[in-house]
PDB file of C-alpha atoms in Angstrom:
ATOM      1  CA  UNK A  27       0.000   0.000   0.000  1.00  0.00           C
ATOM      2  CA  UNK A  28       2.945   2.187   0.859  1.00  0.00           C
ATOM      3  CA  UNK A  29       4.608   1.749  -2.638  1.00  0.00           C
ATOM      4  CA  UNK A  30       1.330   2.164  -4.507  1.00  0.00           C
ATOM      5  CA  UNK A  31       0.892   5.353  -2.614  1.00  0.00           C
ATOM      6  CA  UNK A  32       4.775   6.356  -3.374  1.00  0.00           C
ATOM      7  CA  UNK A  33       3.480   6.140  -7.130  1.00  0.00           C
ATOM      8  CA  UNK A  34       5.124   2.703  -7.913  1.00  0.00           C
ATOM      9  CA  UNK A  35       3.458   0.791 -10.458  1.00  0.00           C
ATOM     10  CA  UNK A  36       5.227  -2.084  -9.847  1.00  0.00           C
ATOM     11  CA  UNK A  37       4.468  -2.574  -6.268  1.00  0.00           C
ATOM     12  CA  UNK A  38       3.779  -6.269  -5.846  1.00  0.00           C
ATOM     13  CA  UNK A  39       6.692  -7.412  -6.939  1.00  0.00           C
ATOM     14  CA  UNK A  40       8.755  -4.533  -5.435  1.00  0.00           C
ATOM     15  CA  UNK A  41       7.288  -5.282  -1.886  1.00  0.00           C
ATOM     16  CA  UNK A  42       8.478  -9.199  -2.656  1.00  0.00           C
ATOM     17  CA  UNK A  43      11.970  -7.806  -2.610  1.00  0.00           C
ATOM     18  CA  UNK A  44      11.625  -5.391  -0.113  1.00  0.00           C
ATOM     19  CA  UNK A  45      10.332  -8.159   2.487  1.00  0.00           C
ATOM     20  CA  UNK A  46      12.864 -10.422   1.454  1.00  0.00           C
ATOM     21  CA  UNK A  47      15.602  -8.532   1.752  1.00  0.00           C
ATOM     22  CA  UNK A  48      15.003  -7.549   5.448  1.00  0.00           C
ATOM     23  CA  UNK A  49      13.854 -11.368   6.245  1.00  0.00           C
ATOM     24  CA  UNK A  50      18.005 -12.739   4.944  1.00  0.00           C
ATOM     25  CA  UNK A  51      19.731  -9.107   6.815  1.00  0.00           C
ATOM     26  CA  UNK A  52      16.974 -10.542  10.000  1.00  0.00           C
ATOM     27  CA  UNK A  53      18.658 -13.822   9.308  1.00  0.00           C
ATOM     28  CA  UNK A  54      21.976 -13.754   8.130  1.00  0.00           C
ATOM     29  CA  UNK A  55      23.370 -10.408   9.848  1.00  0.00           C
ATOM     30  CA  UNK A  56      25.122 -10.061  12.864  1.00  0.00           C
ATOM     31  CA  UNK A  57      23.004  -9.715  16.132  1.00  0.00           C
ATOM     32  CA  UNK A  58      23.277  -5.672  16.426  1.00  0.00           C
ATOM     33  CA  UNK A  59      21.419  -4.179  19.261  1.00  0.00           C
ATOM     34  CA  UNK A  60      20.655  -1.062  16.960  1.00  0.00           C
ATOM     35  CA  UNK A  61      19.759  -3.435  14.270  1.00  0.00           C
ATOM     36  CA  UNK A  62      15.826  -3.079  13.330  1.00  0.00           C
ATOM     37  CA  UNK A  63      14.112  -5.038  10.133  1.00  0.00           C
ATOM     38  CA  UNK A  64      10.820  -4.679  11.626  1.00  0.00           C
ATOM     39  CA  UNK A  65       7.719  -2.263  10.193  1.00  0.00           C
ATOM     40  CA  UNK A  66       9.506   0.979  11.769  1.00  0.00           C
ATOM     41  CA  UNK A  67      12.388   0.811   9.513  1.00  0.00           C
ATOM     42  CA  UNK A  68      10.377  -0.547   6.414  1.00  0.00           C
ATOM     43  CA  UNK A  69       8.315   3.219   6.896  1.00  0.00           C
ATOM     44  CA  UNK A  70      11.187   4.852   6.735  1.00  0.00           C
ATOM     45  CA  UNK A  71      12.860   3.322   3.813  1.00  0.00           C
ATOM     46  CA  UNK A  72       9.620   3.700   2.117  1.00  0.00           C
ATOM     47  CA  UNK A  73       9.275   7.618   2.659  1.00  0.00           C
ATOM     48  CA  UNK A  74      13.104   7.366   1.343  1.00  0.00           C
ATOM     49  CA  UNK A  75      11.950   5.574  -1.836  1.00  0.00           C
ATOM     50  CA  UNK A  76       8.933   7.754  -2.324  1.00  0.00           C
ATOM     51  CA  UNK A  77      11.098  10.713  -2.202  1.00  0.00           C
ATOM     52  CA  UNK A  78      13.481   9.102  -4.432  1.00  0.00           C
ATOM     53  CA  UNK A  79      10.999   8.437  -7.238  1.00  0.00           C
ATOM     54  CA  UNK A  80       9.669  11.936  -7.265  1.00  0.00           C
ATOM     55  CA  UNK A  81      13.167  13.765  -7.639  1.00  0.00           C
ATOM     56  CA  UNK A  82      13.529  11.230 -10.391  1.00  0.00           C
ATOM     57  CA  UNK A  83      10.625   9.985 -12.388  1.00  0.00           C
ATOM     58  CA  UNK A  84      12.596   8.458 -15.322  1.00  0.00           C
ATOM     59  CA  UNK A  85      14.783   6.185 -13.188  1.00  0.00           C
ATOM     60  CA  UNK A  86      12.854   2.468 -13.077  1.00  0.00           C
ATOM     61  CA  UNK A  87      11.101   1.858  -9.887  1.00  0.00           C
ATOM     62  CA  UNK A  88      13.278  -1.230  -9.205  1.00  0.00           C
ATOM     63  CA  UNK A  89      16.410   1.093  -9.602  1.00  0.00           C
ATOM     64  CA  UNK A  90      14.983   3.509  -7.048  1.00  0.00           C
ATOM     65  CA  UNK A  91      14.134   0.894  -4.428  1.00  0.00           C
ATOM     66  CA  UNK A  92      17.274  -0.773  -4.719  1.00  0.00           C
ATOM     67  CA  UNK A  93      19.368   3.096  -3.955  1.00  0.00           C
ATOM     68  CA  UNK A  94      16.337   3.453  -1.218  1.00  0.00           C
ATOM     69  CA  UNK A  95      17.523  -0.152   0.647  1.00  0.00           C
ATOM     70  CA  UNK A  96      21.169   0.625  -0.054  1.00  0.00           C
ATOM     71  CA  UNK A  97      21.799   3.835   0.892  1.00  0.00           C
ATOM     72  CA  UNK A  98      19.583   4.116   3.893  1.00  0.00           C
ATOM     73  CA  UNK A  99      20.380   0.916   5.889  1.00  0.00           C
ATOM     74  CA  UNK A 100      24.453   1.350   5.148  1.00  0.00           C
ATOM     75  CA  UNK A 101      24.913   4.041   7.508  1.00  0.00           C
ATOM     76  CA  UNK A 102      23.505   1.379  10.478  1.00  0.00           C
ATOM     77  CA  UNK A 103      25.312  -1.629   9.212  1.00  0.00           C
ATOM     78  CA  UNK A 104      28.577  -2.650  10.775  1.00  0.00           C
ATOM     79  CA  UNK A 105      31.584  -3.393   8.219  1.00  0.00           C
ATOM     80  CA  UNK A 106      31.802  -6.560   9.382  1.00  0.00           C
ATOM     81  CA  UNK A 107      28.098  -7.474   7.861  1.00  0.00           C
ATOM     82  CA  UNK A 108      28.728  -5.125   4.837  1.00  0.00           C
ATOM     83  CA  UNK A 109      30.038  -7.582   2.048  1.00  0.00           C
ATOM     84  CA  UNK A 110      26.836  -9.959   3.141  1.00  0.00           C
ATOM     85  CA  UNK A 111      24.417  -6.617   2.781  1.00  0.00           C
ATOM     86  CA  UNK A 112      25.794  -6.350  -0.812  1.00  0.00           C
ATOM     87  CA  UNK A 113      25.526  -9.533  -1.645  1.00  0.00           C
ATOM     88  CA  UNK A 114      22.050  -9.861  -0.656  1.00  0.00           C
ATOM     89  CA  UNK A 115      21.018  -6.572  -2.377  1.00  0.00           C
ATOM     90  CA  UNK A 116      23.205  -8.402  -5.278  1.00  0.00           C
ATOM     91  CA  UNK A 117      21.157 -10.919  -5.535  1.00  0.00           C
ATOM     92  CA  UNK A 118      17.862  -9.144  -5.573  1.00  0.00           C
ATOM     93  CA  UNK A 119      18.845  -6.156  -7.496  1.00  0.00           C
ATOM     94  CA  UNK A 120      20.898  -8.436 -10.527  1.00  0.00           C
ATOM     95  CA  UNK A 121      23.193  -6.246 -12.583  1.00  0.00           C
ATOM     96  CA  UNK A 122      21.897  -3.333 -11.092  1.00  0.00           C
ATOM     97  CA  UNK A 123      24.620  -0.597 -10.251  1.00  0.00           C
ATOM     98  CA  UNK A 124      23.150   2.753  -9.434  1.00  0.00           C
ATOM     99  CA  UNK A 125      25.272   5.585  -8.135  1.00  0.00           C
ATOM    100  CA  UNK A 126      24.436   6.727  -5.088  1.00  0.00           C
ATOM    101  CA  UNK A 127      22.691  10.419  -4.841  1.00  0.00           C
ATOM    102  CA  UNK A 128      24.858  13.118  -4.100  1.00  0.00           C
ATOM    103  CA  UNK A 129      24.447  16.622  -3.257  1.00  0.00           C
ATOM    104  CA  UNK A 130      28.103  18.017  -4.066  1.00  0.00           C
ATOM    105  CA  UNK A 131      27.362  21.298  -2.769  1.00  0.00           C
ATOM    106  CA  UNK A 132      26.405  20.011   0.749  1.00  0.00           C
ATOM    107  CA  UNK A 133      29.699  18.060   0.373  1.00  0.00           C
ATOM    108  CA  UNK A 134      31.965  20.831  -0.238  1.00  0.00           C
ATOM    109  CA  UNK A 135      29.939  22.978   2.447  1.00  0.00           C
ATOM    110  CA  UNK A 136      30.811  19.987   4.822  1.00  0.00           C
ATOM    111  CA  UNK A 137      34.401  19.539   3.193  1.00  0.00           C
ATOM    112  CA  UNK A 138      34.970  23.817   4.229  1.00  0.00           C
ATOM    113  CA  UNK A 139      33.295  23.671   7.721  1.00  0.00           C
ATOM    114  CA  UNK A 140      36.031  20.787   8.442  1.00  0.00           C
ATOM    115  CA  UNK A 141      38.722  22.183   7.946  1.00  0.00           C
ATOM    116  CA  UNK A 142      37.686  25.308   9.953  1.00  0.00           C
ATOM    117  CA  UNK A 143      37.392  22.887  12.564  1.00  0.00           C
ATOM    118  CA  UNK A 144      40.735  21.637  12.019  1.00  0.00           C
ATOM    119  CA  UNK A 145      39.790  18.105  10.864  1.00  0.00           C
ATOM    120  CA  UNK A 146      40.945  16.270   8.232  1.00  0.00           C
ATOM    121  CA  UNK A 147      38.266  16.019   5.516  1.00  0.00           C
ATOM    122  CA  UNK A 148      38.574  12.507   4.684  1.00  0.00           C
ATOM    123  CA  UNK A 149      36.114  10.627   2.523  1.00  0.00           C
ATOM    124  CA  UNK A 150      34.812   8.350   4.890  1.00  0.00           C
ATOM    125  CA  UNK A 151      34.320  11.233   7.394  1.00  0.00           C
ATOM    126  CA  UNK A 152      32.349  13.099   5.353  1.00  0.00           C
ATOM    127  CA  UNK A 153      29.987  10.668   3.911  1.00  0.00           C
ATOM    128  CA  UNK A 154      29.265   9.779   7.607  1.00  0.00           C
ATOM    129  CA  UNK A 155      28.340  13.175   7.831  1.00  0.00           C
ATOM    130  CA  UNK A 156      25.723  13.362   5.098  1.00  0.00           C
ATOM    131  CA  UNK A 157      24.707  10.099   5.715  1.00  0.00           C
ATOM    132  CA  UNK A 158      23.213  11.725   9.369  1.00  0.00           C
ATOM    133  CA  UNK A 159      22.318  14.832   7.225  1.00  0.00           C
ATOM    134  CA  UNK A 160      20.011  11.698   5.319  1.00  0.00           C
ATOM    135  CA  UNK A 161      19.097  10.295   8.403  1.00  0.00           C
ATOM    136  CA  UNK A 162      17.435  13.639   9.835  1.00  0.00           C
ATOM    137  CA  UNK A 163      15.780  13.950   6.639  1.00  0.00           C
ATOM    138  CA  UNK A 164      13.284  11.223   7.428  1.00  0.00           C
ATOM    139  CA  UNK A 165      13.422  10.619  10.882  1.00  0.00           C
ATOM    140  CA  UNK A 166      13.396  13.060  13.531  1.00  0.00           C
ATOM    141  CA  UNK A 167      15.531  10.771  15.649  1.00  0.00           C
ATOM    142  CA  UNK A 168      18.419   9.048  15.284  1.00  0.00           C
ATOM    143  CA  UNK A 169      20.999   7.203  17.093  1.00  0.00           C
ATOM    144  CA  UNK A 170      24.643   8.102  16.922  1.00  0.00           C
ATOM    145  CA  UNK A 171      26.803   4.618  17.692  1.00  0.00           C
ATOM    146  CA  UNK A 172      29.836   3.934  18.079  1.00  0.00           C
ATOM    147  CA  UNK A 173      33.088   3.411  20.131  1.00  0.00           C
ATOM    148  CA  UNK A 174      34.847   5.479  21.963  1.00  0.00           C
ATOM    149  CA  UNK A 175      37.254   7.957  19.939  1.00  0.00           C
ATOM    150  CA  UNK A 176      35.121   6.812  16.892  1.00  0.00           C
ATOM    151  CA  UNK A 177      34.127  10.206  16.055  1.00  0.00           C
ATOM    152  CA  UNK A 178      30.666  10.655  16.760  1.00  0.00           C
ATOM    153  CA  UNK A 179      30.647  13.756  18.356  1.00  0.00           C
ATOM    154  CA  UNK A 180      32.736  15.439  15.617  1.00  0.00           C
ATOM    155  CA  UNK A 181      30.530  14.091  13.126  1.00  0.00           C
ATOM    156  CA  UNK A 182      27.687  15.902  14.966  1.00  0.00           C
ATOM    157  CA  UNK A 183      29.896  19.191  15.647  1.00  0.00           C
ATOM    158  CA  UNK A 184      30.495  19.466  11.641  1.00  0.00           C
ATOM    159  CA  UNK A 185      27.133  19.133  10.456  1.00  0.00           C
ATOM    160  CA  UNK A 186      25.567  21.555  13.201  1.00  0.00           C
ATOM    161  CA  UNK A 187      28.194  24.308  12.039  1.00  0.00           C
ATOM    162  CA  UNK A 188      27.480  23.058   8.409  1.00  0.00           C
ATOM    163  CA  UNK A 189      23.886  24.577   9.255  1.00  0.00           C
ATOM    164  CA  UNK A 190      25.057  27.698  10.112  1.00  0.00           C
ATOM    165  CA  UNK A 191      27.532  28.261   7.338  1.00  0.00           C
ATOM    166  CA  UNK A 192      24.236  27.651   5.479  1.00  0.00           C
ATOM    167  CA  UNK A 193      22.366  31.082   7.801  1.00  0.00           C
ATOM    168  CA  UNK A 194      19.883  28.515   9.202  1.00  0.00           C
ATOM    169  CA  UNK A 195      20.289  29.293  12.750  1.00  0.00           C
ATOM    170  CA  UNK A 196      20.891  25.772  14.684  1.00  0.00           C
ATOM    171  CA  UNK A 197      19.634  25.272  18.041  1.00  0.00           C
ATOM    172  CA  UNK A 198      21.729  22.430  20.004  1.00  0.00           C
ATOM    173  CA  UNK A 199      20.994  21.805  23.676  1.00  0.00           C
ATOM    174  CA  UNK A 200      22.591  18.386  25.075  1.00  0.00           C
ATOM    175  CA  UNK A 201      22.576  16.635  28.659  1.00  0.00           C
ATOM    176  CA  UNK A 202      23.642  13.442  30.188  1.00  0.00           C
ATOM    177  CA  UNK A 203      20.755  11.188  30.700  1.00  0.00           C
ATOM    178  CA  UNK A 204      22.275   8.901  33.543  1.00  0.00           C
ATOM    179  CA  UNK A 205      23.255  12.162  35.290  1.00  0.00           C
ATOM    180  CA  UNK A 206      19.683  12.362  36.743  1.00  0.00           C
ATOM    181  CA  UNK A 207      16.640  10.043  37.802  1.00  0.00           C
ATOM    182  CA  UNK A 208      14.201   9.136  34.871  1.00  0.00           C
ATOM    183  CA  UNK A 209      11.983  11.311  36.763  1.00  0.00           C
ATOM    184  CA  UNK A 210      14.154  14.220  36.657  1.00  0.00           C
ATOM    185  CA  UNK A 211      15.026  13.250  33.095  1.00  0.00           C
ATOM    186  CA  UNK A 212      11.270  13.526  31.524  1.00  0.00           C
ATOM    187  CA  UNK A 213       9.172  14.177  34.518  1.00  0.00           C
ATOM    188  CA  UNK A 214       6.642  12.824  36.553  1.00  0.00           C
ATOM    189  CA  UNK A 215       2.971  13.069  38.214  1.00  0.00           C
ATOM    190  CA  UNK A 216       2.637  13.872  42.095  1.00  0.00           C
ATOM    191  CA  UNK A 217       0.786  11.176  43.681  1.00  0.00           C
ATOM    192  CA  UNK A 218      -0.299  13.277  46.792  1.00  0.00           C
ATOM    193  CA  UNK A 219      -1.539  15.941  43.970  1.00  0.00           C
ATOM    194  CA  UNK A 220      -2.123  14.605  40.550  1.00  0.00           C
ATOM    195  CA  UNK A 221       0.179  17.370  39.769  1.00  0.00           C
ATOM    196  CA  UNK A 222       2.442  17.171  36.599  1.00  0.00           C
ATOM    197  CA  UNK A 223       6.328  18.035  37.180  1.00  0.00           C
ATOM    198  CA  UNK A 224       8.409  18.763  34.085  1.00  0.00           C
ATOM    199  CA  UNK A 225      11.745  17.084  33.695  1.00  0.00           C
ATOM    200  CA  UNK A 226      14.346  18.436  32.118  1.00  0.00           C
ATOM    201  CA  UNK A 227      13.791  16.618  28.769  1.00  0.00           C
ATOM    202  CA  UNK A 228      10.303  18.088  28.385  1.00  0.00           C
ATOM    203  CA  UNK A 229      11.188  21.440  29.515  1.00  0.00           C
ATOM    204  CA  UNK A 230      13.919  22.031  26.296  1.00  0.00           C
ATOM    205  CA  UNK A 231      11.326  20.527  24.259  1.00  0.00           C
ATOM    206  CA  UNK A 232       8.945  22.601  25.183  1.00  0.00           C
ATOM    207  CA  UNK A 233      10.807  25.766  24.906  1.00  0.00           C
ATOM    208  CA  UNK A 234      12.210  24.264  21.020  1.00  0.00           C
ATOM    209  CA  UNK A 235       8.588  23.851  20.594  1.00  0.00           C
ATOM    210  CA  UNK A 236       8.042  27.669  21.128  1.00  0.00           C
ATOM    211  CA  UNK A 237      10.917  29.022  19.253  1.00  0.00           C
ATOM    212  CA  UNK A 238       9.155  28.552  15.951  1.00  0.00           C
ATOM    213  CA  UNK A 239      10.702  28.643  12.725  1.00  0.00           C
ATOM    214  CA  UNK A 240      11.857  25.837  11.153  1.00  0.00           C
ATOM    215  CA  UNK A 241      15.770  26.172  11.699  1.00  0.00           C
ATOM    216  CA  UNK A 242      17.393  23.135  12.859  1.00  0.00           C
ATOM    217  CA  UNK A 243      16.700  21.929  16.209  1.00  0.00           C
ATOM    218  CA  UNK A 244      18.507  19.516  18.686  1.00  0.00           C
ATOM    219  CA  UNK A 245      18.071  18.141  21.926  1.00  0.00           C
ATOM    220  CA  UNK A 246      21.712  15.159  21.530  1.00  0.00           C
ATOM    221  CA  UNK A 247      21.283  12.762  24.693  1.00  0.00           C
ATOM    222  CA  UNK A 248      24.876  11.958  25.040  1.00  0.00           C
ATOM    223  CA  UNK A 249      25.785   9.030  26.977  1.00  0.00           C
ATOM    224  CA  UNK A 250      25.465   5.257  27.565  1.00  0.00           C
ATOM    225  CA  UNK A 251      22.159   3.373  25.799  1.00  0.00           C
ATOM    226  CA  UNK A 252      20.188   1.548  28.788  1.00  0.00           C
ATOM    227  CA  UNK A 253      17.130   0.085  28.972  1.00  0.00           C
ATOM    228  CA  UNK A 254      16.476   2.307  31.751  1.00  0.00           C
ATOM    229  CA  UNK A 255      15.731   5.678  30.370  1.00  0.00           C
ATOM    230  CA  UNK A 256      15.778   5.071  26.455  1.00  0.00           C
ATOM    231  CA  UNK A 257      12.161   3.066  26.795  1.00  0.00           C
ATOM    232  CA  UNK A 258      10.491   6.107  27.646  1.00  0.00           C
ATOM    233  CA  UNK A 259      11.470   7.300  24.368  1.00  0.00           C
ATOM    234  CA  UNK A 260       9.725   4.607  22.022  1.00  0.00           C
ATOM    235  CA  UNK A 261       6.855   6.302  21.714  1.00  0.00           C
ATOM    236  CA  UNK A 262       8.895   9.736  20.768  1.00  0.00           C
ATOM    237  CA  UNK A 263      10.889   7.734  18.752  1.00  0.00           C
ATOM    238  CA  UNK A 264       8.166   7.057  16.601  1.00  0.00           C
ATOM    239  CA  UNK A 265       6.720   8.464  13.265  1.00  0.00           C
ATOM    240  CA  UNK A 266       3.710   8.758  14.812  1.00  0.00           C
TER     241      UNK A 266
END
């Protein structure tokens, strides 16, 4: 229903592939805690697709899908399950070899607000970069993994300047979550009372909320996933 509404024509047999593809990854793939094949990720590879097909119309729908699945789930994928991605999208997608869409002035943008940083603009740094610039672009959250000394936070820092090199006046605000309580963290209702107490979570997004405009805006929980404070996000989390 999702790829007839995208404007495929070819939807059955599209939404074959689609399904089997994340069935092998759900199969054959590493067991990644930050791994998901299920119906949250399929939506979002979908709005990827649709957006795809509309920016170009005279590229076959199997073409599109194919730069949809590749290009979105790479970015999540550790290089140790890589080569097995490709083969499986390989296998689907036979003699297939699309080029991957590129916005070169974002690149250069990215490449310039490096160096002022006084990084090195290497290759693989800066597709990391737009790959999160992708990322935002269809989800409005996303996780940031990786060791320590990986460079996550640059990766962050560089596109976040990239926006204002651009004028588009970023807002970043980020806190520890295991600093506080969850209560603390996202609030809580006063038994005695009935009373609602913000946390500090929902007080920044409330005041992002009220700066209006549609600039950039970030709230970057930095610290150590746990069980403990990242299930009250699910329901944020989602594109509902």
């Amino acid at each position: 229903i999702m790829l007839v509404a995208e404007a495929f024509t070819e939807a059955k047999v599209l939404a074959q592939k689609f399904i089997t593809l994340y069935e092998l990854c759900k199969e054959l793939l590493s067991k990644q805690d930050h791994y998901d094949w299920g119906l949250r990720a399929i939506k979002s590879v979908l709005v990827v697709a649709g957006s795809l097909r509309r920016s170009d119309p005279n590229l076959p729908e199997d073409q599109v899908l194919m730069r949809a699945l590749r290009d979105f789930n790479i970015p999540k994928i550790v290089s140790d399950d890589l080569y097995i991605f490709h083969g499986l999208i390989t296998d689907l997608f036979p003699a297939m070899d699309v080029p991957r869409k590129r916005n070169e002035a974002l690149e250069n943008l990215i490449k310039k607000t490096a160096m002022e940083l006084s990084l090195q603009p290497e290759d693989a740094f800066i597709t990391k970069v737009v790959q999160l610039q992708e990322l935002i672009d269809v989800r409005h959250s996303v996780f940031v993994l990786g060791n320590a000394g990986t460079g996550k936070s640059q990766v962050l820092k560089v596109l976040f300047n990239t926006y204002k090199q651009e004028k588009r006046k970023p807002c970043w605000c980020d806190l520890n979550p295991k600093a506080v309580s969850n209560d603390d963290l996202f609030g809580f209702v006063v038994q005695a009372t009935r009373e609602w107490r913000d946390g500090l979570f929902s007080v920044i997004m409330r005041d992002m909320a009220n700066m209006g405009g549609d600039a950039p805006k970030w709230i970057v929980l930095d610290g150590d996933i746990d069980p403990m404070w990242i299930e009250s996000l699910n329901t944020v989390m989602d594109d509902n």
